[in-house]
mmCIF file of C-alpha atoms in Angstrom:
data_model
loop_
_atom_site.group_PDB
_atom_site.id
_atom_site.type_symbol
_atom_site.label_atom_id
_atom_site.label_comp_id
_atom_site.label_asym_id
_atom_site.label_seq_id
_atom_site.Cartn_x
_atom_site.Cartn_y
_atom_site.Cartn_z
ATOM 1 C CA UNK A 53 -1.244 -7.231 -0.883
ATOM 2 C CA UNK A 54 1.655 -9.514 -1.647
ATOM 3 C CA UNK A 55 4.792 -10.425 0.239
ATOM 4 C CA UNK A 56 6.834 -7.279 -0.480
ATOM 5 C CA UNK A 57 4.145 -4.812 0.570
ATOM 6 C CA UNK A 58 3.260 -6.878 3.609
ATOM 7 C CA UNK A 59 6.876 -7.041 4.793
ATOM 8 C CA UNK A 60 7.306 -3.291 4.205
ATOM 9 C CA UNK A 61 4.209 -2.552 6.294
ATOM 10 C CA UNK A 62 5.289 -4.995 9.004
ATOM 11 C CA UNK A 63 8.751 -3.442 9.297
ATOM 12 C CA UNK A 64 7.234 -0.022 9.994
ATOM 13 C CA UNK A 65 4.574 -1.493 12.314
ATOM 14 C CA UNK A 66 1.579 -0.354 10.269
ATOM 15 C CA UNK A 67 -0.352 -3.641 10.154
ATOM 16 C CA UNK A 68 -3.599 -3.971 12.081
ATOM 17 C CA UNK A 69 -4.718 -7.308 10.580
ATOM 18 C CA UNK A 70 -2.422 -9.790 8.818
ATOM 19 C CA UNK A 71 -4.229 -12.048 6.344
ATOM 20 C CA UNK A 72 -2.506 -15.017 4.732
ATOM 21 C CA UNK A 73 -3.164 -18.381 3.134
ATOM 22 C CA UNK A 74 -2.046 -21.025 5.626
ATOM 23 C CA UNK A 75 -0.512 -23.074 2.786
ATOM 24 C CA UNK A 76 1.654 -20.144 1.619
ATOM 25 C CA UNK A 77 5.406 -20.460 2.101
ATOM 26 C CA UNK A 78 8.256 -18.295 0.881
ATOM 27 C CA UNK A 79 12.006 -18.440 1.222
ATOM 28 C CA UNK A 80 13.661 -15.344 2.576
ATOM 29 C CA UNK A 81 16.221 -13.769 4.851
ATOM 30 C CA UNK A 82 16.065 -12.354 8.360
ATOM 31 C CA UNK A 83 18.638 -10.170 10.082
ATOM 32 C CA UNK A 84 20.069 -11.936 13.114
ATOM 33 C CA UNK A 85 20.328 -8.594 14.962
ATOM 34 C CA UNK A 86 17.184 -6.544 14.287
ATOM 35 C CA UNK A 87 14.827 -9.085 12.586
ATOM 36 C CA UNK A 88 14.670 -7.150 9.296
ATOM 37 C CA UNK A 89 12.876 -9.428 6.791
ATOM 38 C CA UNK A 90 13.360 -9.627 3.035
ATOM 39 C CA UNK A 91 12.789 -12.087 0.208
ATOM 40 C CA UNK A 92 15.875 -10.841 -1.653
ATOM 41 C CA UNK A 93 19.430 -11.576 -0.588
ATOM 42 C CA UNK A 94 21.501 -8.560 0.418
ATOM 43 C CA UNK A 95 25.120 -8.460 1.630
ATOM 44 C CA UNK A 96 23.947 -7.193 4.996
ATOM 45 C CA UNK A 97 20.977 -5.690 6.763
ATOM 46 C CA UNK A 98 20.212 -2.220 5.363
ATOM 47 C CA UNK A 99 19.083 -1.079 8.830
ATOM 48 C CA UNK A 100 21.790 -2.292 11.190
ATOM 49 C CA UNK A 101 24.442 -3.980 9.037
ATOM 50 C CA UNK A 102 23.791 -7.355 10.690
ATOM 51 C CA UNK A 103 24.054 -10.691 8.915
ATOM 52 C CA UNK A 104 21.032 -11.895 6.941
ATOM 53 C CA UNK A 105 20.226 -15.541 7.647
ATOM 54 C CA UNK A 106 18.414 -17.731 5.093
ATOM 55 C CA UNK A 107 15.028 -19.223 6.102
ATOM 56 C CA UNK A 108 13.131 -21.840 4.091
ATOM 57 C CA UNK A 109 9.852 -20.195 5.149
ATOM 58 C CA UNK A 110 9.682 -16.621 6.386
ATOM 59 C CA UNK A 111 5.872 -16.618 6.499
ATOM 60 C CA UNK A 112 5.948 -18.130 9.999
ATOM 61 C CA UNK A 113 8.393 -15.387 11.012
ATOM 62 C CA UNK A 114 6.106 -12.719 9.537
ATOM 63 C CA UNK A 115 3.205 -14.119 11.573
ATOM 64 C CA UNK A 116 5.349 -14.220 14.727
ATOM 65 C CA UNK A 117 6.485 -10.610 14.275
ATOM 66 C CA UNK A 118 2.902 -9.495 13.570
ATOM 67 C CA UNK A 119 1.712 -11.185 16.772
ATOM 68 C CA UNK A 120 4.509 -9.471 18.711
ATOM 69 C CA UNK A 121 3.248 -6.147 17.339
ATOM 70 C CA UNK A 122 -0.280 -6.899 18.562
ATOM 71 C CA UNK A 123 -1.771 -7.576 15.132
ATOM 72 C CA UNK A 124 -4.848 -9.678 14.584
ATOM 73 C CA UNK A 125 -4.029 -12.734 12.464
ATOM 74 C CA UNK A 126 -6.445 -14.216 9.931
ATOM 75 C CA UNK A 127 -5.320 -17.447 8.281
ATOM 76 C CA UNK A 128 -7.397 -18.618 5.359
ATOM 77 C CA UNK A 129 -6.979 -21.691 3.206
ATOM 78 C CA UNK A 130 -7.725 -21.844 -0.500
ATOM 79 C CA UNK A 131 -9.237 -18.382 -1.058
ATOM 80 C CA UNK A 132 -8.693 -17.781 -4.784
ATOM 81 C CA UNK A 133 -8.776 -13.972 -4.534
ATOM 82 C CA UNK A 134 -6.126 -13.995 -1.818
ATOM 83 C CA UNK A 135 -3.984 -16.489 -3.744
ATOM 84 C CA UNK A 136 -4.177 -14.368 -6.921
ATOM 85 C CA UNK A 137 -3.160 -11.316 -4.875
ATOM 86 C CA UNK A 138 -0.034 -13.015 -3.544
ATOM 87 C CA UNK A 139 -1.387 -15.207 -0.715
ATOM 88 C CA UNK A 140 -0.606 -12.613 1.955
ATOM 89 C CA UNK A 141 -1.726 -9.088 2.756
ATOM 90 C CA UNK A 142 -2.741 -6.726 5.501
ATOM 91 C CA UNK A 143 -5.275 -4.229 6.709
ATOM 92 C CA UNK A 144 -3.246 -1.238 7.842
ATOM 93 C CA UNK A 145 -3.608 0.842 10.968
ATOM 94 C CA UNK A 146 -3.533 3.899 8.683
ATOM 95 C CA UNK A 147 -2.461 4.777 5.128
ATOM 96 C CA UNK A 148 1.223 4.825 4.267
#
């Protein structure tokens, strides 16, 4: 659960079901070459060296990438347990 773990799982294509609060937003960065996502600024993409571009809301990009990977998407609004856990999470295809 949480943005960091969800992004990590998404980047290695391990997500089966993405679950998020539809009101959740988060600033972040996306590589303009390989679509690496992160919430922390880095000088360049750690995978390909491409430029990281600032986004006001990377949650929409996470959802888009998850859909492109064939993930099921569950958007929930106002679930207190999900909000306390970081407002985003995933059911994995298998354990990391």
